[in-house]
PDB file of C-alpha atoms in Angstrom:
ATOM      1  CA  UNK A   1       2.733   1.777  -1.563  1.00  0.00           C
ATOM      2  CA  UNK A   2       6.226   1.267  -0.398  1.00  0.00           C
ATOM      3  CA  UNK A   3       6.590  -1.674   2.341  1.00  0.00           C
ATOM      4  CA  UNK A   4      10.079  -3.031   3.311  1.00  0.00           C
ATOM      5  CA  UNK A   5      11.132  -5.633   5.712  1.00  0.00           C
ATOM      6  CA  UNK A   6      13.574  -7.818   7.757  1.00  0.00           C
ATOM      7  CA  UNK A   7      14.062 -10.606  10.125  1.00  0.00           C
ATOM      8  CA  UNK A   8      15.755  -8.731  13.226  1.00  0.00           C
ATOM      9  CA  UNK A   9      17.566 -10.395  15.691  1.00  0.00           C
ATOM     10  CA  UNK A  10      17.889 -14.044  17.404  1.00  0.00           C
ATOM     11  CA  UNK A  11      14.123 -14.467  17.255  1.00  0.00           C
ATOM     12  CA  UNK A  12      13.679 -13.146  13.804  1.00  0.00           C
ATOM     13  CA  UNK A  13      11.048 -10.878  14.288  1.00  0.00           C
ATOM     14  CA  UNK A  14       9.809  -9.103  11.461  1.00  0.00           C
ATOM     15  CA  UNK A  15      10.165  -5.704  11.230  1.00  0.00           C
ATOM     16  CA  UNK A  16       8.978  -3.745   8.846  1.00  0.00           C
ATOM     17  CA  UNK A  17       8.863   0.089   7.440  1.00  0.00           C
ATOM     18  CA  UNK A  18       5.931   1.451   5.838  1.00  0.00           C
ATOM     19  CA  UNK A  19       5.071   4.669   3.405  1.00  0.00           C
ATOM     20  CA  UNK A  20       3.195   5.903   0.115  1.00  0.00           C
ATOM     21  CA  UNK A  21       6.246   5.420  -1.489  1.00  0.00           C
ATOM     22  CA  UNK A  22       9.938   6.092  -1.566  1.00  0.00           C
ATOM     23  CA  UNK A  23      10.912   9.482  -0.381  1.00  0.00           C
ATOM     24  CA  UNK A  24       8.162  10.031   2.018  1.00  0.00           C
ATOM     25  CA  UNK A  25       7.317   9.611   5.105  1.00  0.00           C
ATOM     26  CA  UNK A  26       6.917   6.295   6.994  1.00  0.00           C
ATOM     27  CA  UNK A  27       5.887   4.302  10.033  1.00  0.00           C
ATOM     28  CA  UNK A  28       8.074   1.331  11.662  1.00  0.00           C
ATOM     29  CA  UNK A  29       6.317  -1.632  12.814  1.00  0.00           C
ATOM     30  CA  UNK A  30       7.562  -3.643  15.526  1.00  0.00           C
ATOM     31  CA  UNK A  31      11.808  -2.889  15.913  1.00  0.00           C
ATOM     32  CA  UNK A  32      13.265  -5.888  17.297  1.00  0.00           C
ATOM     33  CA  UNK A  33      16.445  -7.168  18.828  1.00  0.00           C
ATOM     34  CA  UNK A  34      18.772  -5.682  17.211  1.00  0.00           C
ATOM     35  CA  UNK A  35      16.788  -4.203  14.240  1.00  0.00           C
ATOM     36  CA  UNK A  36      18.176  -0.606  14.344  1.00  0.00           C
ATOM     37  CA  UNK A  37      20.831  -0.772  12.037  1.00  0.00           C
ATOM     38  CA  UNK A  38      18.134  -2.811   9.932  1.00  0.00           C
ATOM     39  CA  UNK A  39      15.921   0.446   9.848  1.00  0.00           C
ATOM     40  CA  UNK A  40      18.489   2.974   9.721  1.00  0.00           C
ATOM     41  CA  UNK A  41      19.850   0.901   6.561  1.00  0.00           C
ATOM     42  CA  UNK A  42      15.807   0.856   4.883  1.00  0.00           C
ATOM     43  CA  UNK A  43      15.343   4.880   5.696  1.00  0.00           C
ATOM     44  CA  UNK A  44      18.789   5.307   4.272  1.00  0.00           C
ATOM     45  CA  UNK A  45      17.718   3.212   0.680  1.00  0.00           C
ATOM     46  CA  UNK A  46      14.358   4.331   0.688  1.00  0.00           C
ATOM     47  CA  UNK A  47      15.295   8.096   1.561  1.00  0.00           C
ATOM     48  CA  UNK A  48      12.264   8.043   4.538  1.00  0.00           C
ATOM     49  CA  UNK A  49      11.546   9.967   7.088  1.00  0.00           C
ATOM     50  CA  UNK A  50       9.582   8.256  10.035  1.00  0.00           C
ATOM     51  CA  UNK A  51       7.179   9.754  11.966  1.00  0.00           C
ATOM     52  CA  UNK A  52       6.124   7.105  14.274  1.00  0.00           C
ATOM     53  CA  UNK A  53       6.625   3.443  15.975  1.00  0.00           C
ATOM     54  CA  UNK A  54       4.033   0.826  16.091  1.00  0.00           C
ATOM     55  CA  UNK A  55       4.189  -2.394  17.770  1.00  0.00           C
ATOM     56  CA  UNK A  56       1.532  -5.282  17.409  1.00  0.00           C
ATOM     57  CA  UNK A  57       2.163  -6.170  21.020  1.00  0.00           C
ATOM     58  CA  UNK A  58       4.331  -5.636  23.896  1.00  0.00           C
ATOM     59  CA  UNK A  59       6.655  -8.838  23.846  1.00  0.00           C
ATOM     60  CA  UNK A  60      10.207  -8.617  24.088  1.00  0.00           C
ATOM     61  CA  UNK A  61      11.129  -9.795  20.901  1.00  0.00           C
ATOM     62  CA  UNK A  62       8.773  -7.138  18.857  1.00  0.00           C
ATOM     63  CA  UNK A  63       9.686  -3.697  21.206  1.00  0.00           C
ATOM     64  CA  UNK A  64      13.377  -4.433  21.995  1.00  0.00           C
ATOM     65  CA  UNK A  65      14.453  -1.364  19.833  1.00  0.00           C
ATOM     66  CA  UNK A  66      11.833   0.768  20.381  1.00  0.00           C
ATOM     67  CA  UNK A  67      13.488   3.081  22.220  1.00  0.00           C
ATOM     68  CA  UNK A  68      16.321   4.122  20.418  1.00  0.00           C
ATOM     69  CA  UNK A  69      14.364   4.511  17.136  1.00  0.00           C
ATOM     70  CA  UNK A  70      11.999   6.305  18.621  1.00  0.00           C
ATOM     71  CA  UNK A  71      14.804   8.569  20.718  1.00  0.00           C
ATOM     72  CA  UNK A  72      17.024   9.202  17.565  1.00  0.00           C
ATOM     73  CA  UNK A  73      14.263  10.800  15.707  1.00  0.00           C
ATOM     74  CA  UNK A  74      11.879  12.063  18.636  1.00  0.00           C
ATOM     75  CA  UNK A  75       9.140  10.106  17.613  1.00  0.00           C
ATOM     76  CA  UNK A  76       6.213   8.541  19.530  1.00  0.00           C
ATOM     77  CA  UNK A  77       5.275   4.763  19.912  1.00  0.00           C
ATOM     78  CA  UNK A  78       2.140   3.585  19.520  1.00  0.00           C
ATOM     79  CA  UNK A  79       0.833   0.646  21.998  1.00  0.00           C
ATOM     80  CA  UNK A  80      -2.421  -1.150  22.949  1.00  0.00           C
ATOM     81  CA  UNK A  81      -2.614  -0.099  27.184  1.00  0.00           C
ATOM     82  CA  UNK A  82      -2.509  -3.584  28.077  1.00  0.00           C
ATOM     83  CA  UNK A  83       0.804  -4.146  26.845  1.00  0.00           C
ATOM     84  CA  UNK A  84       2.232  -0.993  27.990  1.00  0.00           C
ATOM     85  CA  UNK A  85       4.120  -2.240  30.643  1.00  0.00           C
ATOM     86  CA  UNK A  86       6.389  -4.224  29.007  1.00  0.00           C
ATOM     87  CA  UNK A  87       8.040  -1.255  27.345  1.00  0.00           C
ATOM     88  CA  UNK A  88       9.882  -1.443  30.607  1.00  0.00           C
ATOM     89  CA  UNK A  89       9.437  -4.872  32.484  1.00  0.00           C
ATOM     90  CA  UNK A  90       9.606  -7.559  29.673  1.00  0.00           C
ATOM     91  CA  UNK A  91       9.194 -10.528  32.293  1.00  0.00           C
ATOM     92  CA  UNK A  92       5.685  -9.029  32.587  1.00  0.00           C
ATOM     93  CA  UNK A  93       5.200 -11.066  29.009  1.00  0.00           C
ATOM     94  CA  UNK A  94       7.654 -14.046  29.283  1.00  0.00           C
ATOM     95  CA  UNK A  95       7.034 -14.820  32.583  1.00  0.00           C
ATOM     96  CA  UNK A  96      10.806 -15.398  33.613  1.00  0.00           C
ATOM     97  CA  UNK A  97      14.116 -13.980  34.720  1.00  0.00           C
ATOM     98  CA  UNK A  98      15.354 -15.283  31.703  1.00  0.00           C
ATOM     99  CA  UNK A  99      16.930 -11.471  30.630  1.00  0.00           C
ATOM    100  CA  UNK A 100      17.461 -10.290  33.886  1.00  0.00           C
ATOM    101  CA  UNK A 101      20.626  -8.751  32.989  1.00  0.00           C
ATOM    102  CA  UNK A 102      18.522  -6.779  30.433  1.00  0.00           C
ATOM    103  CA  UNK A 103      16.797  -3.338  31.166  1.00  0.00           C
ATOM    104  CA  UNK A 104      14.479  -1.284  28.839  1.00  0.00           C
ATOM    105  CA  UNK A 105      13.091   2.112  28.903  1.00  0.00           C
ATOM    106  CA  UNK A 106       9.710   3.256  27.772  1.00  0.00           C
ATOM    107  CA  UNK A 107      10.445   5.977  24.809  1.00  0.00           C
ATOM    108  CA  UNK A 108       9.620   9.538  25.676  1.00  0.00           C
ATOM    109  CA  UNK A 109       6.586   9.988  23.769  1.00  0.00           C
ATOM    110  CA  UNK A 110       3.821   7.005  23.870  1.00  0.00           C
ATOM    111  CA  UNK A 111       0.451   6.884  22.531  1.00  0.00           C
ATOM    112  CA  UNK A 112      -2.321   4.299  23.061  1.00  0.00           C
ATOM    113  CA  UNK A 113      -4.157   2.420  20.724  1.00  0.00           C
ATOM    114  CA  UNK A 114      -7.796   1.391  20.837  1.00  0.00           C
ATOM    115  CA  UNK A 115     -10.233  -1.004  18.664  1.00  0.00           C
ATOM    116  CA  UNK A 116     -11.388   0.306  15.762  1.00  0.00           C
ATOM    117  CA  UNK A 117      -9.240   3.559  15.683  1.00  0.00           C
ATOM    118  CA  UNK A 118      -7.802   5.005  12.278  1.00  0.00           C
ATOM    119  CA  UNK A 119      -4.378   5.851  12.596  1.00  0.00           C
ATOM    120  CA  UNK A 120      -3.595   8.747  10.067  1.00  0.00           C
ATOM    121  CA  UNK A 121       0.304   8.818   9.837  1.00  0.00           C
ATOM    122  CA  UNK A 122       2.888   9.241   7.028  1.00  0.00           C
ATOM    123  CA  UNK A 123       0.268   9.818   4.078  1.00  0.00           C
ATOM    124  CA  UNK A 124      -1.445   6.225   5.851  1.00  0.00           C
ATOM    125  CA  UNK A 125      -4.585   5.785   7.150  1.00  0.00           C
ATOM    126  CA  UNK A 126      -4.177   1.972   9.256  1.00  0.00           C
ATOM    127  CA  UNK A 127      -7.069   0.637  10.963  1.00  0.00           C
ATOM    128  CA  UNK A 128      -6.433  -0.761  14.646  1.00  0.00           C
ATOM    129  CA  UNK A 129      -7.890  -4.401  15.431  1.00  0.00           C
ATOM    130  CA  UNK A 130      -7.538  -5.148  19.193  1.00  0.00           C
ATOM    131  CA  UNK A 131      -6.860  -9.036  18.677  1.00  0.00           C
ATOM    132  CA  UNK A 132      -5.964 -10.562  22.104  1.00  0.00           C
ATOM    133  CA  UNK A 133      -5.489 -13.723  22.696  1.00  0.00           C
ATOM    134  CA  UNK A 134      -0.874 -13.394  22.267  1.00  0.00           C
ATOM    135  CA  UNK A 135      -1.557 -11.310  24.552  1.00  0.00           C
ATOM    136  CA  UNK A 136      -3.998  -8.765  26.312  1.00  0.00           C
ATOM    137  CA  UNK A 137      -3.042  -6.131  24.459  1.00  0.00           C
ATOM    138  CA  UNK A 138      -1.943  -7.689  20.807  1.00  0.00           C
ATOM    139  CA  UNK A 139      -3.178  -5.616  17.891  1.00  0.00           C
ATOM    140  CA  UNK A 140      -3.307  -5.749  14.544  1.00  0.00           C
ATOM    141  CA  UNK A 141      -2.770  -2.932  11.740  1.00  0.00           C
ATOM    142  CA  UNK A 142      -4.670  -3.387   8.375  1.00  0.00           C
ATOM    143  CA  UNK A 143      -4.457  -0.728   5.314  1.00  0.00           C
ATOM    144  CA  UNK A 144      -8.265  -1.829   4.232  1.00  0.00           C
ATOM    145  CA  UNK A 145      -7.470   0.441   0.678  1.00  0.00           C
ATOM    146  CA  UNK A 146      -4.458  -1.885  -0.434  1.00  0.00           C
ATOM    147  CA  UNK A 147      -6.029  -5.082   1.715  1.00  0.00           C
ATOM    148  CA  UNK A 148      -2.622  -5.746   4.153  1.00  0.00           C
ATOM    149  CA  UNK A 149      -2.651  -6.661   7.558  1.00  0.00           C
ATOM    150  CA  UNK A 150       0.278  -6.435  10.053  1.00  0.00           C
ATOM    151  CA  UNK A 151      -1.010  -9.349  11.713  1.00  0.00           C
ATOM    152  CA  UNK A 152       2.114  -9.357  14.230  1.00  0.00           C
ATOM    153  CA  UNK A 153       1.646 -12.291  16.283  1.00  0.00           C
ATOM    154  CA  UNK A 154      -1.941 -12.976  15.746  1.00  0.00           C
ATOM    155  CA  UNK A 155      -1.561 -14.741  12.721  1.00  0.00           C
ATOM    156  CA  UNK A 156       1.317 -16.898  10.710  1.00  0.00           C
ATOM    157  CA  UNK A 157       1.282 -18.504   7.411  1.00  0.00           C
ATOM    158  CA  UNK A 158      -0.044 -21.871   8.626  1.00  0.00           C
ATOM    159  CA  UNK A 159      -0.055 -21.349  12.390  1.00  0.00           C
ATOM    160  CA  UNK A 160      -0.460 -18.652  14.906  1.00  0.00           C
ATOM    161  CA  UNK A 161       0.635 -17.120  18.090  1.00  0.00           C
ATOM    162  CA  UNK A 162       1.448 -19.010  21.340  1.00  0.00           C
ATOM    163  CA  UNK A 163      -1.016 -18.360  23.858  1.00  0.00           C
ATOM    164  CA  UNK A 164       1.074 -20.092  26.794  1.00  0.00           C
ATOM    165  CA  UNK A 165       2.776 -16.696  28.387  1.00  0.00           C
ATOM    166  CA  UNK A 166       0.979 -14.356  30.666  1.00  0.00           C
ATOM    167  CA  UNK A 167      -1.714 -12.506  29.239  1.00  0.00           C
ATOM    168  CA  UNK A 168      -2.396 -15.623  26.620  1.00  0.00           C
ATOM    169  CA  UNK A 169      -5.459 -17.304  26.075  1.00  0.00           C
ATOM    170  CA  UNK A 170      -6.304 -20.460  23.856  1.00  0.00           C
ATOM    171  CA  UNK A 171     -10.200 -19.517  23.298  1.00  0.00           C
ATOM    172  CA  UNK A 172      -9.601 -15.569  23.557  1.00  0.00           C
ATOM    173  CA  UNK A 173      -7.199 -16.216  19.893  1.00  0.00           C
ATOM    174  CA  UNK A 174      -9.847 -17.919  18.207  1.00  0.00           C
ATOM    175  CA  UNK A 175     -12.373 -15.087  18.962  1.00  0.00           C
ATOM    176  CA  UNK A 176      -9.773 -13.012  17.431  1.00  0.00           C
ATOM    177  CA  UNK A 177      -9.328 -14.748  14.326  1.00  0.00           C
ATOM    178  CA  UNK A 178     -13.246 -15.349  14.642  1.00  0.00           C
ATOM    179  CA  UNK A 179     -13.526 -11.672  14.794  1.00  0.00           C
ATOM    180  CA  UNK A 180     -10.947  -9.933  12.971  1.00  0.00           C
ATOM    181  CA  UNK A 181      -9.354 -12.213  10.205  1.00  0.00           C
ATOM    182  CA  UNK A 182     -12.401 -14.577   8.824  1.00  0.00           C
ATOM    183  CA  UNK A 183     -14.556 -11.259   7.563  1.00  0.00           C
ATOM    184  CA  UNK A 184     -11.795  -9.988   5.167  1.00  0.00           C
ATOM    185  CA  UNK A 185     -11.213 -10.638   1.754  1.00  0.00           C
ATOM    186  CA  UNK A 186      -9.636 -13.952   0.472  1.00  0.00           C
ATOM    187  CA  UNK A 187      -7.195 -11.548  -1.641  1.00  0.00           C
ATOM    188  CA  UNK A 188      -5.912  -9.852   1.709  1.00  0.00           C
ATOM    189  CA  UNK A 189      -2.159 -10.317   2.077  1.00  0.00           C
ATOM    190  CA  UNK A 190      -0.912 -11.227   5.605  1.00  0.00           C
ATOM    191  CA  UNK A 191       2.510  -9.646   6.417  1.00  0.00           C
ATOM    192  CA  UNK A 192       3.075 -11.723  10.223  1.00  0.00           C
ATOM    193  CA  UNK A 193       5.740 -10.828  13.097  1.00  0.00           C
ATOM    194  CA  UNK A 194       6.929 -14.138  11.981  1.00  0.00           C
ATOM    195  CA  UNK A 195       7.716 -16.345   9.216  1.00  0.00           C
ATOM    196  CA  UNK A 196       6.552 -15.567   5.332  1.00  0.00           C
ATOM    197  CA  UNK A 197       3.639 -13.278   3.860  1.00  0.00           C
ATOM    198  CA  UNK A 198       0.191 -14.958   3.422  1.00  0.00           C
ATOM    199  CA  UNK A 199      -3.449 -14.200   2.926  1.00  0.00           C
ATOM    200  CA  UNK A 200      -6.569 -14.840   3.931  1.00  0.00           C
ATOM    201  CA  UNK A 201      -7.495 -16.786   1.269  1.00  0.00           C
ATOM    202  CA  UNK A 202      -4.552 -19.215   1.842  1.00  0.00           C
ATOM    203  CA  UNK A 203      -5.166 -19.360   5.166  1.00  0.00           C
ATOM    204  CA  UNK A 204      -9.128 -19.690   5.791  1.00  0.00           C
ATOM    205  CA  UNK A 205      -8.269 -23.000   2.898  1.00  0.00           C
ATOM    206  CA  UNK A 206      -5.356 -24.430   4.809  1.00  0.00           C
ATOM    207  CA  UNK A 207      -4.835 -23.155   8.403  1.00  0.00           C
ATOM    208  CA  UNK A 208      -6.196 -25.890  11.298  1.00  0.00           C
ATOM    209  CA  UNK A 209      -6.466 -22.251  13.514  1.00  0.00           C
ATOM    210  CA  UNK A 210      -8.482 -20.891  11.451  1.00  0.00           C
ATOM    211  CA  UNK A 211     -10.704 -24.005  10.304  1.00  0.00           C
ATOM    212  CA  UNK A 212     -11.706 -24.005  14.409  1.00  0.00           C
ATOM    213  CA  UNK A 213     -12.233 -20.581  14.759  1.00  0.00           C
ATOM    214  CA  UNK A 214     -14.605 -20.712  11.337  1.00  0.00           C
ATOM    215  CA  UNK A 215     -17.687 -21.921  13.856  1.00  0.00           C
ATOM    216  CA  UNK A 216     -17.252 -18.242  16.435  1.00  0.00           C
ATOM    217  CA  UNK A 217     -17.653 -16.432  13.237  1.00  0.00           C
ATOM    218  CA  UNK A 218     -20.413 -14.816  11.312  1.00  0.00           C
ATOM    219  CA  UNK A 219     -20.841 -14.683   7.989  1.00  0.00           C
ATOM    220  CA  UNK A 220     -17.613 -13.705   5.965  1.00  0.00           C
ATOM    221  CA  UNK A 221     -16.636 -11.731   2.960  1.00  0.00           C
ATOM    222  CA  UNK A 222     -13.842 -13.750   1.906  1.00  0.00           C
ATOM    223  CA  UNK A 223     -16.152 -17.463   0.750  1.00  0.00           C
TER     224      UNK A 223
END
Protein backbone atom coordinates (compact mmCIF):
# COMPACT_ATOMS: atom_id res chain seq x y z
CA UNK A 1 0.00 0.00 0.00
CA UNK A 2 1.37 3.25 -1.18
CA UNK A 3 -0.25 6.44 0.67
CA UNK A 4 1.35 9.95 0.29
CA UNK A 5 0.40 13.25 1.65
CA UNK A 6 0.57 17.07 2.17
CA UNK A 7 -0.70 20.06 3.92
CA UNK A 8 -2.16 22.21 0.88
CA UNK A 9 -2.76 25.63 1.09
CA UNK A 10 -3.55 28.50 3.83
CA UNK A 11 -5.80 26.10 5.72
CA UNK A 12 -3.55 23.15 5.50
CA UNK A 13 -5.79 20.68 4.40
CA UNK A 14 -4.56 17.37 3.95
CA UNK A 15 -4.44 15.95 0.83
CA UNK A 16 -3.54 12.86 0.10
CA UNK A 17 -2.86 10.23 -2.95
CA UNK A 18 -3.61 6.71 -2.65
CA UNK A 19 -2.56 3.25 -4.63
CA UNK A 20 -1.34 -0.52 -4.24
CA UNK A 21 1.87 0.75 -4.64
CA UNK A 22 4.22 2.86 -6.67
CA UNK A 23 3.65 2.70 -10.35
CA UNK A 24 0.01 2.07 -10.30
CA UNK A 25 -2.86 3.55 -10.30
CA UNK A 26 -4.28 5.90 -7.62
CA UNK A 27 -7.09 7.93 -6.13
CA UNK A 28 -6.70 11.68 -4.71
CA UNK A 29 -8.45 12.53 -1.64
CA UNK A 30 -9.57 15.88 -0.96
CA UNK A 31 -7.23 18.60 -3.39
CA UNK A 32 -7.11 21.73 -1.60
CA UNK A 33 -6.15 25.33 -2.06
CA UNK A 34 -3.55 25.25 -3.93
CA UNK A 35 -2.66 21.48 -3.79
CA UNK A 36 -2.16 20.86 -7.56
CA UNK A 37 1.31 21.32 -7.93
CA UNK A 38 1.38 19.17 -4.58
CA UNK A 39 -0.24 16.20 -6.59
CA UNK A 40 1.28 16.70 -9.82
CA UNK A 41 4.74 16.63 -7.79
CA UNK A 42 3.46 12.96 -5.78
CA UNK A 43 2.20 11.35 -9.37
CA UNK A 44 5.45 12.59 -10.78
CA UNK A 45 7.70 10.65 -7.67
CA UNK A 46 5.46 7.93 -7.35
CA UNK A 47 5.07 7.40 -11.27
CA UNK A 48 0.86 7.20 -10.71
CA UNK A 49 -1.71 7.39 -12.73
CA UNK A 50 -5.08 8.62 -11.10
CA UNK A 51 -8.22 7.52 -11.94
CA UNK A 52 -10.43 9.38 -9.69
CA UNK A 53 -11.11 12.37 -7.01
CA UNK A 54 -12.62 11.89 -3.68
CA UNK A 55 -13.54 14.43 -1.26
CA UNK A 56 -14.71 13.74 2.44
CA UNK A 57 -17.00 16.72 2.16
CA UNK A 58 -17.87 19.65 0.18
CA UNK A 59 -16.08 22.59 2.13
CA UNK A 60 -14.03 25.00 0.49
CA UNK A 61 -10.90 24.22 1.90
CA UNK A 62 -11.06 20.25 0.92
CA UNK A 63 -12.56 20.73 -3.04
CA UNK A 64 -10.76 23.98 -4.01
CA UNK A 65 -8.68 22.03 -6.68
CA UNK A 66 -10.94 19.67 -7.67
CA UNK A 67 -11.50 20.84 -10.80
CA UNK A 68 -8.40 21.17 -12.43
CA UNK A 69 -7.16 17.73 -11.26
CA UNK A 70 -9.96 16.25 -12.27
CA UNK A 71 -9.97 18.36 -15.87
CA UNK A 72 -6.19 17.66 -16.58
CA UNK A 73 -6.66 14.00 -16.50
CA UNK A 74 -10.53 13.61 -17.36
CA UNK A 75 -11.33 12.05 -14.30
CA UNK A 76 -14.53 11.96 -12.20
CA UNK A 77 -15.10 13.25 -8.55
CA UNK A 78 -16.69 11.46 -6.18
CA UNK A 79 -19.18 13.39 -3.61
CA UNK A 80 -21.82 12.60 -0.95
CA UNK A 81 -25.28 14.55 -2.78
CA UNK A 82 -25.61 16.71 0.08
CA UNK A 83 -22.50 18.42 -0.43
CA UNK A 84 -22.74 18.65 -4.07
CA UNK A 85 -23.47 22.05 -4.30
CA UNK A 86 -20.60 23.46 -3.05
CA UNK A 87 -18.53 22.23 -5.97
CA UNK A 88 -19.84 25.50 -7.26
CA UNK A 89 -21.27 27.86 -4.46
CA UNK A 90 -18.78 27.48 -1.49
CA UNK A 91 -20.80 30.10 0.72
CA UNK A 92 -23.39 27.28 0.69
CA UNK A 93 -20.78 25.72 3.51
CA UNK A 94 -19.18 28.84 5.14
CA UNK A 95 -22.04 30.76 5.32
CA UNK A 96 -20.37 34.14 4.12
CA UNK A 97 -19.24 36.37 1.31
CA UNK A 98 -16.03 35.96 2.67
CA UNK A 99 -14.52 34.66 -1.10
CA UNK A 100 -16.78 36.44 -3.10
CA UNK A 101 -14.21 37.32 -5.51
CA UNK A 102 -13.75 33.51 -5.86
CA UNK A 103 -15.70 31.27 -8.42
CA UNK A 104 -15.57 27.42 -8.81
CA UNK A 105 -16.79 25.02 -11.30
CA UNK A 106 -18.17 21.58 -10.74
CA UNK A 107 -15.66 19.08 -12.78
CA UNK A 108 -17.15 17.47 -15.82
CA UNK A 109 -17.66 14.11 -14.60
CA UNK A 110 -19.25 13.66 -10.88
CA UNK A 111 -20.35 10.67 -9.14
CA UNK A 112 -22.31 10.30 -5.87
CA UNK A 113 -21.52 8.52 -2.94
CA UNK A 114 -23.84 6.63 -0.62
CA UNK A 115 -23.52 4.78 2.96
CA UNK A 116 -22.15 1.68 2.91
CA UNK A 117 -20.99 1.61 -0.81
CA UNK A 118 -17.59 -0.12 -1.89
CA UNK A 119 -15.73 1.96 -4.06
CA UNK A 120 -13.53 -0.33 -6.38
CA UNK A 121 -10.88 2.09 -7.92
CA UNK A 122 -7.12 1.93 -8.67
CA UNK A 123 -6.57 -1.84 -7.48
CA UNK A 124 -8.72 -0.31 -4.01
CA UNK A 125 -11.68 -1.41 -2.68
CA UNK A 126 -12.71 1.82 0.08
CA UNK A 127 -15.74 1.52 2.01
CA UNK A 128 -18.05 4.78 2.17
CA UNK A 129 -19.27 5.91 5.81
CA UNK A 130 -21.86 8.73 5.48
CA UNK A 131 -20.71 10.61 8.79
CA UNK A 132 -22.64 13.94 9.02
CA UNK A 133 -22.52 16.02 11.51
CA UNK A 134 -19.28 18.68 9.51
CA UNK A 135 -21.64 18.67 7.40
CA UNK A 136 -24.76 16.97 5.69
CA UNK A 137 -22.96 15.32 3.39
CA UNK A 138 -19.32 14.55 5.18
CA UNK A 139 -18.05 11.05 4.48
CA UNK A 140 -15.56 9.02 5.41
CA UNK A 141 -13.30 6.43 3.33
CA UNK A 142 -11.89 3.36 5.24
CA UNK A 143 -9.64 0.47 3.49
CA UNK A 144 -11.14 -2.21 6.21
CA UNK A 145 -8.10 -4.83 4.69
CA UNK A 146 -5.13 -2.46 5.83
CA UNK A 147 -7.51 -0.79 8.81
CA UNK A 148 -7.15 3.23 7.50
CA UNK A 149 -9.71 5.67 7.55
CA UNK A 150 -9.77 9.01 5.64
CA UNK A 151 -11.62 10.45 8.36
CA UNK A 152 -11.56 14.04 6.57
CA UNK A 153 -13.18 16.27 8.90
CA UNK A 154 -15.00 13.87 11.04
CA UNK A 155 -12.29 13.09 13.15
CA UNK A 156 -8.73 14.76 14.40
CA UNK A 157 -6.09 13.47 16.60
CA UNK A 158 -7.58 14.82 19.84
CA UNK A 159 -10.51 16.84 18.52
CA UNK A 160 -12.93 16.88 15.71
CA UNK A 161 -14.80 18.83 13.19
CA UNK A 162 -16.62 22.17 13.81
CA UNK A 163 -20.17 21.75 13.63
CA UNK A 164 -20.94 25.68 13.68
CA UNK A 165 -21.37 26.25 9.62
CA UNK A 166 -24.46 25.38 7.72
CA UNK A 167 -25.23 21.91 7.46
CA UNK A 168 -23.40 21.28 11.10
CA UNK A 169 -24.79 19.66 13.92
CA UNK A 170 -23.36 19.18 17.57
CA UNK A 171 -25.49 15.84 18.39
CA UNK A 172 -25.64 14.63 14.58
CA UNK A 173 -21.25 14.31 15.05
CA UNK A 174 -21.50 12.30 17.99
CA UNK A 175 -23.92 9.82 16.28
CA UNK A 176 -21.27 9.70 13.76
CA UNK A 177 -18.46 8.90 15.84
CA UNK A 178 -21.15 6.76 17.84
CA UNK A 179 -21.75 5.02 14.64
CA UNK A 180 -18.86 4.87 12.49
CA UNK A 181 -15.53 5.28 14.53
CA UNK A 182 -16.21 3.48 18.15
CA UNK A 183 -16.90 -0.18 16.32
CA UNK A 184 -13.41 -0.36 14.65
CA UNK A 185 -10.37 -1.73 15.78
CA UNK A 186 -8.10 0.03 18.41
CA UNK A 187 -5.13 -0.70 15.79
CA UNK A 188 -7.03 1.41 13.01
CA UNK A 189 -4.88 4.33 11.87
CA UNK A 190 -6.72 7.68 11.39
CA UNK A 191 -5.29 9.74 8.45
CA UNK A 192 -7.68 13.32 9.21
CA UNK A 193 -8.26 16.42 6.71
CA UNK A 194 -6.37 18.01 9.45
CA UNK A 195 -3.56 17.86 11.74
CA UNK A 196 -1.39 14.41 12.38
CA UNK A 197 -2.31 10.57 11.82
CA UNK A 198 -4.02 8.77 14.77
CA UNK A 199 -6.03 5.72 15.64
CA UNK A 200 -8.73 4.53 17.21
CA UNK A 201 -7.11 3.19 19.91
CA UNK A 202 -5.47 6.57 20.79
CA UNK A 203 -8.40 8.22 20.40
CA UNK A 204 -11.37 6.12 22.11
CA UNK A 205 -8.33 6.42 25.38
CA UNK A 206 -7.82 10.14 25.08
CA UNK A 207 -10.35 12.08 22.92
CA UNK A 208 -13.20 14.13 25.23
CA UNK A 209 -15.38 13.66 21.59
CA UNK A 210 -15.20 10.48 21.64
CA UNK A 211 -15.47 9.70 25.55
CA UNK A 212 -19.25 11.50 25.00
CA UNK A 213 -20.15 9.84 22.08
CA UNK A 214 -19.02 6.26 23.91
CA UNK A 215 -22.81 6.27 25.62
CA UNK A 216 -24.83 6.47 21.59
CA UNK A 217 -22.78 3.47 20.86
CA UNK A 218 -23.20 -0.24 20.94
CA UNK A 219 -20.94 -2.57 21.75
CA UNK A 220 -17.41 -2.08 20.07
CA UNK A 221 -14.65 -4.12 18.61
CA UNK A 222 -11.90 -2.00 19.55
CA UNK A 223 -12.17 -2.57 24.03
Amino acid sequence: MLIAGFPAGAFQTNCYVVAPEAGAECVVVDPGQDAVGGVDELLREHRLKPVAVLLTHGHLDHVWSVAPVCGARDIPAWIHPDDREMLSDPSKGIGSQMFGGLTLTEPDDVCELSDGAVLKLAGLELVVDHTPGHTRGSVSFRLPEDEIMFSGDLLFAGSIGRSDLPGGDYPTILRSLAAKCLPLPDETVVLPGHGPQTTIGQERASNPYLREALPLAGPTRGM
